[in-house]
Coordinates of C-alpha atoms in Angstrom, one line a residue:
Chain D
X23 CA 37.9 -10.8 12.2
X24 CA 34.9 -8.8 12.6
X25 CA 32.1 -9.8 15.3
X26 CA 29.6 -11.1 12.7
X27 CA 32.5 -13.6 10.6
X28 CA 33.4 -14.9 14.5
X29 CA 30.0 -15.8 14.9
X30 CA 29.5 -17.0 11.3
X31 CA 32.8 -19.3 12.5
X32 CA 30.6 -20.2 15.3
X33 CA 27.9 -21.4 13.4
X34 CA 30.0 -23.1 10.5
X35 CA 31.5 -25.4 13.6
X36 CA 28.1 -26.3 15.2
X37 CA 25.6 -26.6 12.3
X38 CA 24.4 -29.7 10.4
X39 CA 24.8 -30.9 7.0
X40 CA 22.1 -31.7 5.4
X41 CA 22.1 -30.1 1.8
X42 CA 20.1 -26.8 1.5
X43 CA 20.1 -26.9 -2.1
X44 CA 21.1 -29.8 -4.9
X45 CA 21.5 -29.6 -8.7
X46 CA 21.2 -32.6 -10.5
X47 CA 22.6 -33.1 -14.0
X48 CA 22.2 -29.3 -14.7
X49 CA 22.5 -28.5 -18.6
X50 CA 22.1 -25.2 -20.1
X51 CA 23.0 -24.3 -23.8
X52 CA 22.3 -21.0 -25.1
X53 CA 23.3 -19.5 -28.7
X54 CA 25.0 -22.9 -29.6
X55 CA 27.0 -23.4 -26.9
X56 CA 26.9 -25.2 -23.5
X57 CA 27.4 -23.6 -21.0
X58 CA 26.5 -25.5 -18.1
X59 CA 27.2 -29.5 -18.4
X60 CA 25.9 -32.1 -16.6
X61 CA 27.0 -30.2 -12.7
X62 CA 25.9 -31.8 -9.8
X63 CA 26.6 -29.7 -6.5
X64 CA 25.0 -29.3 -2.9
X65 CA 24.8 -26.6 -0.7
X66 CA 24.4 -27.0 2.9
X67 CA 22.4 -24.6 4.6
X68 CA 24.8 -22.3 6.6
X69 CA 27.5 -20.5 5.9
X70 CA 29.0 -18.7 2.8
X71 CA 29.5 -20.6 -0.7
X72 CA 31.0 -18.5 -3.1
X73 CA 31.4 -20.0 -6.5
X74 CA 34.5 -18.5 -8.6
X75 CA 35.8 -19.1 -11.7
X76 CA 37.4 -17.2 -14.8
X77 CA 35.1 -14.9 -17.0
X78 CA 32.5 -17.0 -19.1
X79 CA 33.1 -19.3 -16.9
X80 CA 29.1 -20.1 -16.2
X81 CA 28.8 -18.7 -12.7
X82 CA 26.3 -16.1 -13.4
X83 CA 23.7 -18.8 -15.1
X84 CA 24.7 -21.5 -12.9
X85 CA 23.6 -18.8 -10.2
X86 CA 20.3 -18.4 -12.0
X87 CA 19.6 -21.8 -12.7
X88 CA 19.9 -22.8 -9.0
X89 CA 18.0 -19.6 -8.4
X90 CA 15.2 -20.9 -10.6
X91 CA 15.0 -17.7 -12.5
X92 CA 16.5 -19.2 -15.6
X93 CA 15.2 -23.0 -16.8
X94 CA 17.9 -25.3 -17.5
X95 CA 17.8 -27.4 -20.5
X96 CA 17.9 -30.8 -17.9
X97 CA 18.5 -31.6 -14.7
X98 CA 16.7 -30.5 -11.7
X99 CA 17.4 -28.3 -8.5
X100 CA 16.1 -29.6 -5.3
X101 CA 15.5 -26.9 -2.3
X102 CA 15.2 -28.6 1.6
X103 CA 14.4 -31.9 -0.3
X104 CA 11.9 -30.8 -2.9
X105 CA 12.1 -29.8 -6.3
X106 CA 12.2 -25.8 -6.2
X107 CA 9.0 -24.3 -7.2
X108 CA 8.1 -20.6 -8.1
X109 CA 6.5 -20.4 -4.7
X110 CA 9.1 -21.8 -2.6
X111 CA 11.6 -19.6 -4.3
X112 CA 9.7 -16.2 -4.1
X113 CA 8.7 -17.3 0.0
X114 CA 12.2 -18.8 0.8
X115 CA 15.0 -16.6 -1.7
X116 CA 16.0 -13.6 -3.0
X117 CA 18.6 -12.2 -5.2
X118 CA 21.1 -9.5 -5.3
X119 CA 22.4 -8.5 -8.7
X120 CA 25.5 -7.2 -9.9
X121 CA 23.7 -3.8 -11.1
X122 CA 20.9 -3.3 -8.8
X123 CA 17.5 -2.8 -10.3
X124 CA 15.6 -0.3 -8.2
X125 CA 12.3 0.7 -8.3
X126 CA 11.5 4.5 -9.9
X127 CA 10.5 5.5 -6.5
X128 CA 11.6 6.6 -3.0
X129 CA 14.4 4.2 -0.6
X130 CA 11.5 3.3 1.8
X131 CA 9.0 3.0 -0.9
X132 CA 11.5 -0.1 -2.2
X133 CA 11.6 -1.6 1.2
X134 CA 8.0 -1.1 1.4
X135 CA 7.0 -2.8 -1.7
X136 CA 9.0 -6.2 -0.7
X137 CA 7.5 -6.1 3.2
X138 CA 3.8 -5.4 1.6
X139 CA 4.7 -8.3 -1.4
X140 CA 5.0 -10.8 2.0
X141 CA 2.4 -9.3 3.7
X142 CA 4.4 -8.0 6.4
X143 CA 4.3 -4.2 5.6
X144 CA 5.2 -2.7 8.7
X145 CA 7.4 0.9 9.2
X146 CA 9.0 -0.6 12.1
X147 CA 11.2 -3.4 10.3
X148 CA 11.3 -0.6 7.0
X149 CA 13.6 1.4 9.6
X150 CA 15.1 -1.3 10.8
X151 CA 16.3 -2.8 7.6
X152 CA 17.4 0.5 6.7
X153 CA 19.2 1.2 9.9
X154 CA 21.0 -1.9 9.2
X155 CA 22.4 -1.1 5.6
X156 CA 23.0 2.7 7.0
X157 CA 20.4 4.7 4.9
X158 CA 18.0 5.4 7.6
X159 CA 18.6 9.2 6.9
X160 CA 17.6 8.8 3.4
X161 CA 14.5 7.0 3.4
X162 CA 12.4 9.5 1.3
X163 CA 15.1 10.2 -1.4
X164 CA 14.5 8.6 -5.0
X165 CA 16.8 5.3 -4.6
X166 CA 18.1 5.8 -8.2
X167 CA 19.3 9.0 -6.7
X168 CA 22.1 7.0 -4.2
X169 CA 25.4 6.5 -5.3
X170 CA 26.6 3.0 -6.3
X171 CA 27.4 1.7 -3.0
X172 CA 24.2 2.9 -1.4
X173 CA 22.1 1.5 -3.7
X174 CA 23.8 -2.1 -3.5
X175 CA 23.5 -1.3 0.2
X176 CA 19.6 -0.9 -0.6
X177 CA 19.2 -4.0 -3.0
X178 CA 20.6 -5.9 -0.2
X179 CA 18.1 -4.9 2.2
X180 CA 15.0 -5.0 0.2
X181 CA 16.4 -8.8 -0.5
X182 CA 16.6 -8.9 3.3
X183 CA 13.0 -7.5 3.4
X184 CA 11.8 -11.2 2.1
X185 CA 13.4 -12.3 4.7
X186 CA 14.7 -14.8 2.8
X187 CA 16.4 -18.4 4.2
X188 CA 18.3 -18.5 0.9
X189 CA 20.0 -15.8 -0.7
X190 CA 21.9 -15.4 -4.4
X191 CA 24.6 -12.1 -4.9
X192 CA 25.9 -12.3 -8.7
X193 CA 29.2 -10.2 -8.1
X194 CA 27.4 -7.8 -5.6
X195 CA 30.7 -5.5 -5.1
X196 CA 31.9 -5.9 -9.1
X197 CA 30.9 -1.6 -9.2
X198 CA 31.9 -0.6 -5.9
X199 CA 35.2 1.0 -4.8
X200 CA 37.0 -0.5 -1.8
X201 CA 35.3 1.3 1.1
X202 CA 31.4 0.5 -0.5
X203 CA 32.8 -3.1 -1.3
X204 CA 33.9 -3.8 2.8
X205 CA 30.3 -2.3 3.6
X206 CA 28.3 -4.5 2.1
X207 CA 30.9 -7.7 2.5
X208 CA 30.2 -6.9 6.7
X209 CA 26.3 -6.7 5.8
X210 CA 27.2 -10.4 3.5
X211 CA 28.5 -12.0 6.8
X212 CA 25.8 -10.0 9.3
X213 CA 23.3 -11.9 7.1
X214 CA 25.3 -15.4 7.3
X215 CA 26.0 -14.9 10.9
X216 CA 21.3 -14.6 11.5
X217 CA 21.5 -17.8 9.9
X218 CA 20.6 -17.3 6.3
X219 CA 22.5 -19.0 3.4
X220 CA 24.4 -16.8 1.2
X221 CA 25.7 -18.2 -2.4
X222 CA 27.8 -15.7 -3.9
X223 CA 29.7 -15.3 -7.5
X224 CA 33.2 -13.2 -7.2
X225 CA 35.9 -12.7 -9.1
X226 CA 38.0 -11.8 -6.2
X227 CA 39.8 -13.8 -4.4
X228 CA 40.5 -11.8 -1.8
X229 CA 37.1 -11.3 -1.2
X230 CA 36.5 -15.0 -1.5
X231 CA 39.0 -15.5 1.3
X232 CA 37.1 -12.9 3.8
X233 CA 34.2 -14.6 3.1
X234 CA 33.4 -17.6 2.6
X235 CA 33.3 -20.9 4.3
X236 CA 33.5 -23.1 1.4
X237 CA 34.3 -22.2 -2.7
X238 CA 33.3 -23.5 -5.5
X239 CA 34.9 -23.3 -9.0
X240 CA 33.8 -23.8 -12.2
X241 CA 35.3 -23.4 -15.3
X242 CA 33.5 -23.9 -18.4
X243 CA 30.3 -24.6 -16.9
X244 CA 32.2 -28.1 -14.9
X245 CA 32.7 -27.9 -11.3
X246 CA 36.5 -28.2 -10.9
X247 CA 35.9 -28.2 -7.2
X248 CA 34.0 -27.5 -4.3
X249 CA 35.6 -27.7 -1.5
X250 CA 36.4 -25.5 2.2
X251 CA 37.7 -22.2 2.1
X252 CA 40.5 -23.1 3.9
X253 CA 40.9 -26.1 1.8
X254 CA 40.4 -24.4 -1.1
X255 CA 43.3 -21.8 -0.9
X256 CA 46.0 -24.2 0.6
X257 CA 45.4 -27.7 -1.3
X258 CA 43.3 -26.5 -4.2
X259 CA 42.0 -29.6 -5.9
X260 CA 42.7 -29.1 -9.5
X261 CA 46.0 -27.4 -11.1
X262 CA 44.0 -24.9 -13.3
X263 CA 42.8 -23.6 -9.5
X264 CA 46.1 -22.4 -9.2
X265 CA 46.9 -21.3 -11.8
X266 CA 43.6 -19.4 -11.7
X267 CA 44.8 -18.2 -8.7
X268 CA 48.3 -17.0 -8.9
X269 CA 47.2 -15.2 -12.3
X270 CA 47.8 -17.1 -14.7
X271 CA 46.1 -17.6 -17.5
X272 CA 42.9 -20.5 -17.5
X273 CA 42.4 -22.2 -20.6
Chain H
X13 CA -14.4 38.4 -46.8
X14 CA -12.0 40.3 -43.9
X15 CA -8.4 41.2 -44.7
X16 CA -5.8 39.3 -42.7
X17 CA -5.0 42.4 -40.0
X18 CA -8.1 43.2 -39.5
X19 CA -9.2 39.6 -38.8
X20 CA -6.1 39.3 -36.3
X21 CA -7.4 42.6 -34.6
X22 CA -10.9 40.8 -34.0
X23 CA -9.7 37.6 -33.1
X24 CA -7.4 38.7 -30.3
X25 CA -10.1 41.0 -29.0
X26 CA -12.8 38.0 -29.4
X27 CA -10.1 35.9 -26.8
X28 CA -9.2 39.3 -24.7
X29 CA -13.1 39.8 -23.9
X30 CA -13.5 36.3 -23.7
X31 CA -16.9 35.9 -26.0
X32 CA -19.4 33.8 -24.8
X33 CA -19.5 31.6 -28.2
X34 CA -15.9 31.3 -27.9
X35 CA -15.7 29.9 -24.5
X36 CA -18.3 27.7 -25.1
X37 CA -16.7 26.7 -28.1
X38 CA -13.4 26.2 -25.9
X39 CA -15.3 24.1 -23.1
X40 CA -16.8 21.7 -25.1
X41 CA -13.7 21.1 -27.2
X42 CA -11.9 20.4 -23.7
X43 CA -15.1 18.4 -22.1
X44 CA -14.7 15.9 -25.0
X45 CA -11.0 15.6 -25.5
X46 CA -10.2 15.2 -21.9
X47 CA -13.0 12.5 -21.5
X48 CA -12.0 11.0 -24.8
X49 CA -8.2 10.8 -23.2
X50 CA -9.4 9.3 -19.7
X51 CA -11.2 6.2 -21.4
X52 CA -8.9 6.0 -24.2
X53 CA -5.7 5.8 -20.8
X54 CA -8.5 3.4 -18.7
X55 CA -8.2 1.1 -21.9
X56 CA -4.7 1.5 -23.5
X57 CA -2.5 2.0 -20.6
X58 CA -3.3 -1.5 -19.0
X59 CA -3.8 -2.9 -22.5
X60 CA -0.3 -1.8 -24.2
X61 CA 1.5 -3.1 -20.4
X62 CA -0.5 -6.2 -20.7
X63 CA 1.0 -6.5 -24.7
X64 CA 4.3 -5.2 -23.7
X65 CA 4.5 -8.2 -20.2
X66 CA 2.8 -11.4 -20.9
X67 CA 3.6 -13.7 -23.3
X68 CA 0.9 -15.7 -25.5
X69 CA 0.0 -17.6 -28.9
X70 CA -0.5 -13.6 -31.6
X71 CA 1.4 -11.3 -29.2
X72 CA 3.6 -10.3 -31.8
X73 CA 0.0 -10.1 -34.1
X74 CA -1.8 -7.9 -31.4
X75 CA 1.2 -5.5 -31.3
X76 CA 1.5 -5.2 -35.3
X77 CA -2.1 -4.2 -35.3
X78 CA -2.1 -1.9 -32.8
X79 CA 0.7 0.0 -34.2
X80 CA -1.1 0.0 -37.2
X81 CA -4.0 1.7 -35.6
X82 CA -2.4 4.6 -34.4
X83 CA -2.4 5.4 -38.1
X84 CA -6.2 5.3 -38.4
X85 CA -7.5 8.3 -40.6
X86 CA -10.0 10.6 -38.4
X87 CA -12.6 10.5 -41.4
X88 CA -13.0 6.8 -41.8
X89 CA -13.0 6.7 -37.6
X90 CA -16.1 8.9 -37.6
X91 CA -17.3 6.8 -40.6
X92 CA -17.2 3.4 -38.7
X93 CA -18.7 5.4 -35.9
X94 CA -21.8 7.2 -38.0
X95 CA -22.7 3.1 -39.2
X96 CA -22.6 2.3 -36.4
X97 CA -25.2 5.2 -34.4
X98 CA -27.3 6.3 -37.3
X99 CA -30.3 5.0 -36.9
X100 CA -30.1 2.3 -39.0
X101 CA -26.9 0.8 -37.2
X102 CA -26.8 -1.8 -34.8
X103 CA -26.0 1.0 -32.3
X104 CA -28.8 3.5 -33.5
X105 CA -30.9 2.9 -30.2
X106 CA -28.9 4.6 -28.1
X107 CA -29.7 7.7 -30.0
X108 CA -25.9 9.4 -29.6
X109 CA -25.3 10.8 -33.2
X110 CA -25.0 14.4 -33.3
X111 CA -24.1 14.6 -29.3
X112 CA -20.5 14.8 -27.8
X113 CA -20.9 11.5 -26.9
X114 CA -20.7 10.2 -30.0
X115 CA -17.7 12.7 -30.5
X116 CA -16.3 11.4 -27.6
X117 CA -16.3 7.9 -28.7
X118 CA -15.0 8.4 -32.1
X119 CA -12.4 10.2 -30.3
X120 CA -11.5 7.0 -27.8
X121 CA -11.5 4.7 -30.5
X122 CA -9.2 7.0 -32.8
X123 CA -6.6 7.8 -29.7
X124 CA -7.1 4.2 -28.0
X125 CA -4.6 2.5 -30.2
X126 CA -2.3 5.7 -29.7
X127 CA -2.0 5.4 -26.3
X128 CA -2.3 1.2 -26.2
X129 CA 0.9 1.0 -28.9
X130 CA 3.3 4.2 -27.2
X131 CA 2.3 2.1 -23.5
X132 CA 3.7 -1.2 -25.2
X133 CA 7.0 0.6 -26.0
X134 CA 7.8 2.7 -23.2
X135 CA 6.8 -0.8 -20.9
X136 CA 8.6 -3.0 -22.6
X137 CA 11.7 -1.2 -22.1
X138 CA 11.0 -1.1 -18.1
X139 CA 9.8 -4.8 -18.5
X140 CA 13.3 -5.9 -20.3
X141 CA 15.3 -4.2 -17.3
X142 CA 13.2 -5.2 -14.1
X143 CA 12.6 -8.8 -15.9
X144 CA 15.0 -11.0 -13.6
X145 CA 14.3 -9.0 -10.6
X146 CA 10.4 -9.9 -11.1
X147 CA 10.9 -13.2 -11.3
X148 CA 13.3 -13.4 -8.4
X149 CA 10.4 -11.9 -6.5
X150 CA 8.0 -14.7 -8.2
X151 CA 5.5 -11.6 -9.3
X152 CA 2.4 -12.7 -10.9
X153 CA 1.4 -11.0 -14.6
X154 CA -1.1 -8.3 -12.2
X155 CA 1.6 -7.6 -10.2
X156 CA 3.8 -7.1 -12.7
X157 CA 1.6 -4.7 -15.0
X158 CA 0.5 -2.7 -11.7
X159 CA 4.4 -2.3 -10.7
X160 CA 5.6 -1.4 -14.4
X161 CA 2.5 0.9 -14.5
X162 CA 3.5 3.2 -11.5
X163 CA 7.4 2.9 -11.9
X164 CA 6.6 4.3 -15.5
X165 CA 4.0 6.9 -14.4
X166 CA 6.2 9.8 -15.7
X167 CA 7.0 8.4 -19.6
X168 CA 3.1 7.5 -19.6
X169 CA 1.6 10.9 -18.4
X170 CA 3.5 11.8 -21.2
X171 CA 2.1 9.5 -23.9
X172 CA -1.5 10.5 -22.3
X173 CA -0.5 13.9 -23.3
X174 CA 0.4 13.2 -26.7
X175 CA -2.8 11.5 -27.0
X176 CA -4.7 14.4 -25.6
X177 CA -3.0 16.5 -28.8
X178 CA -4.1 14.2 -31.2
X179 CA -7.8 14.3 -30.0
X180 CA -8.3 18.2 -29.2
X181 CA -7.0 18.9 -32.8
X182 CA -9.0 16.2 -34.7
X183 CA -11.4 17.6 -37.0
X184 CA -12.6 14.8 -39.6
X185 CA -13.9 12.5 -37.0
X186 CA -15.9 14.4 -34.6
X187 CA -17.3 16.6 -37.6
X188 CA -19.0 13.5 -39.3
X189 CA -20.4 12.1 -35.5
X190 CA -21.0 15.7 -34.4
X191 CA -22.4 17.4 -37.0
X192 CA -20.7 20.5 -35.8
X193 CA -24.0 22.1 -34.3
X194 CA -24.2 25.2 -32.7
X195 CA -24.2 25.7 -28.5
X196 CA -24.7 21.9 -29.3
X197 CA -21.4 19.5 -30.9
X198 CA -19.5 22.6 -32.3
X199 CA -16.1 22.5 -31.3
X200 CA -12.8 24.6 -32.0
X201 CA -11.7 22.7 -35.0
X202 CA -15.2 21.9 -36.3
X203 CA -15.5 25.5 -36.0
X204 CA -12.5 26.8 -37.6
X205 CA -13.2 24.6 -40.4
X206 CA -16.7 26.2 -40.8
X207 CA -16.1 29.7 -40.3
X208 CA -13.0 29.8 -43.0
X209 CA -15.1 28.5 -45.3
X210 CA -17.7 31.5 -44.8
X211 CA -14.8 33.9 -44.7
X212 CA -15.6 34.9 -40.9
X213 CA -11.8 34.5 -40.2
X214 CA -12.0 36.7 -36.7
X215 CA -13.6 33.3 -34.9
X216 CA -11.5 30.9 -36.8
X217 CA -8.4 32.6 -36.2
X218 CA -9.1 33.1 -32.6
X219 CA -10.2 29.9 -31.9
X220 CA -7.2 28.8 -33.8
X221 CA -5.0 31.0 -31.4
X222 CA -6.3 28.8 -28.6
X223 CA -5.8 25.7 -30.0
X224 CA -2.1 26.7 -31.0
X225 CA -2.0 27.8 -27.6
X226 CA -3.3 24.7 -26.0
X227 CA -0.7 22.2 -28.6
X228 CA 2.3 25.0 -27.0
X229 CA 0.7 23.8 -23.2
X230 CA 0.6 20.4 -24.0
X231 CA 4.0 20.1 -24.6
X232 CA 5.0 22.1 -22.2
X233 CA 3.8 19.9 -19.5
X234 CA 5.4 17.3 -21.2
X235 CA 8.9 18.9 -21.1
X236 CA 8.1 19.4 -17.4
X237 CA 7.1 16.5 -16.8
X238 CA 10.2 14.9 -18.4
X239 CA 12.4 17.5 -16.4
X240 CA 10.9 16.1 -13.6
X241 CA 10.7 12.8 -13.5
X242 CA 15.0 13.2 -14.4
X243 CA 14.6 15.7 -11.3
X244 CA 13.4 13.0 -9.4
X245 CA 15.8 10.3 -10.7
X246 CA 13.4 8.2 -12.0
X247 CA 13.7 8.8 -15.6

């Protein structure tokens, strides 16, 4: 266990309850089919949630809907009590995305535009952030010039830039080999472990099992669970889950 | 009327020795084209990001039209223009016609739409791929224009350029709003179009030299400016 999961254990044991983040009745159709019905869920506001599920499965949107960047067709989603506005969101989360989507322009210059967006441009925490992802040495390359890893690595800090209380990685590690992918999973629980809420979408279970404190699965856009991690991979609470889980197929 | 080597002979030496008229002819050409390509970039950069970004009631409308207008004919530009300066147009106060500011206007209004609808394009593929990202940061429509603006800087000098190649070899527009008068509005395609038709070819080849010359420069920079925006990893 590396030092930041023990002290994200720490902090899983000792924290409180109260729900982070609530959808309520979510729906979302798109090209004639639903793909998100009726899902209620919370999110406390520690930890790791990683929400699973097979492929078209509705994590991605249901990601994006909580994250406010896509409008469900009903329902709502509540943030620390209140229904999530455009200025909570951009002040309280950010969002890593499976491919990144970096700037056209230097490593520091991507940092920089996030600090300066949140008034807190400042070459101090630039370094610091990038000291933290280990690309301090390349802060004046172009970032589309990084390889895959490095430029997740990037994404990731320019998200931390916001410093965000809340943040959203759609299948962060889905592009990176194995070495890139443990990188960025001890950045993931660093993160958790300062006390920021990370909801993530994986496809791995493995990965699942590193890091998260608590799973959620849908499959076809219905919550079949959401429940511990620990829970979640010795009692699973529906069948398909283990199916799901020991390969087999989902329908 | 001079044969066709001997004409080559003069024009090459009119370049090599660098004629007075010539230059002047060259400078003037340059002074309103470039000026003509700096308003028409202050209008249709910010107005084809702006078209390509936000979303509202005859966007699709505004977008037809402007691709339409990049196929405006020079001649009925410098028409519109003449109505509007002579002295009996609404403009005729200002007392313009026959100066290179009225050449430079015709000129902005013919390479405006040029810029404003290759802007929309090249933005609206940016805008598609940084879409999610913007609104995970919560940008506003400024911030959004000013960031696609910059990240795009290299496709857009680009366009500019283009735009610059249009203007510099016009002929129809700024010869009706000119008047193609010497040391005056007389510029290298007004020129060539003058001097052919008294048979002086030597002038009108030479200044043709330089304006073949100056289209061979244009896209040069804009193959290096390609090359180096994929240099730089931000293409």
């Amino acid at each position: 266990m590396t030092e930041a999961a023990v002290r994200l254990a720490d902090i899983g044991g000792c924290a409180a309850v109260a729900p982070l983040l609530s959808a309520r009745g979510l729906r979302f159709s798109a090209g004639g089919q639903t793909l998100i019905r009726d899902l209620d869920l919370h999110f406390s506001n520690h930890g790791i949630s990683v929400v699973m599920g097979p492929n078209g499965a509705g994590k991605s949107v249901l990601l994006r809907l909580l994250h406010g960047v896509l409008k469900a067709d009903a329902g709502e989603v509540h943030y620390a009590g209140r229904v999530l506005d455009e200025e909570t969101r951009r002040r309280e989360q950010a969002m890593v995305f499976q491919r990144p989507v970096l700037l056209r322009r230097s490593v520091e210059a991507n940092i920089n535009y996030v600090l300066k967006l949140h008034g807190k441009a400042d070459a101090g925490r630039c370094q610091a952030l990038l000291e933290q992802v280990g690309l301090a040495a390349k802060l004046r390359q172009p970032a589309r010039a990084l390889s895959g890893g490095e430029q997740q690595r990037l994404a990731f800090a320019r998200a931390l830039a916001a410093e965000p209380r809340l943040l959203f990685l759609d299948e962060p590690t889905a592009n990176l080999d194995p070495n890139a992918s443990a990188m960025l999973e001890d950045l993931m629980l660093g993160a958790a472990a300062d006390g920021i809420k990370l909801i993530c979408v994986s496809h791995d279970a493995g990965q699942a099992r590193r890091l998260a404190t608590e799973v959620v699965f849908i499959h076809r856009g219905e919550v079949l669970a959401q429940q511990s991690a620990d829970a979640f991979f010795d009692r699973p609470a529906d069948p398909r889950i283990e199916d799901y889980l020991s390969g087999r197929l989902v329908l | 009327m001079q044969d066709f080597g001997s004409a080559f002979t003069l024009a090459f030496q009119l370049v090599l020795n660098a004629d007075a008229d010539l230059i002047e002819i060259i400078l003037l050409s340059l002074k309103v084209s470039l000026t003509a390509v700096l308003l028409s970039a202050l209008i249709g950069l910010p107005l084809g990001a702006l078209l390509a970004t936000a979303r509202f009631p005859g966007r699709q409308f505004c977008l037809l039209l402007v691709n339409a207008l990049m196929g405006l004919p020079p001649v009925v530009v410098g028409l519109m223009v003449y109505l509007m300066l002579s002295n009996a147009g609404p403009l005729g106060w200002l007392r313009l016609l026959y100066s290179p500011a009225a050449m430079i206007i015709a000129q902005t209004i013919l390479i405006t739409p040029i810029i404003a609808a290759l802007t929309a394009q090249v933005i609206s593929d940016y805008e598609r791929e940084y879409r999610e990202l913007f609104r995970s940061m919560g940008l506003g429509l400024r911030q959004r224009i000013l960031t696609l603006l910059f990240d795009a800087r290299y496709s857009l000098m680009t366009v500019s350029l283009a735009g610059f190649g249009r203007a510099v070899a016009e002929v129809g527009a700024v010869m009706i709003v000119g008047g193609n008068i010497d040391h005056l509005t007389r510029v290298m395609t007004t020129s060539i179009a003058l001097e052919t038709s008294k048979g002086d070819l030597a002038l009108a080849l030479a200044l043709g030299v330089v304006l073949m010359s100056l289209a061979l420069l244009v896209n040069a920079l804009v193959m290096t400016t390609r090359l180096t925006a994929k240099r730089m990893a931000h293409d």
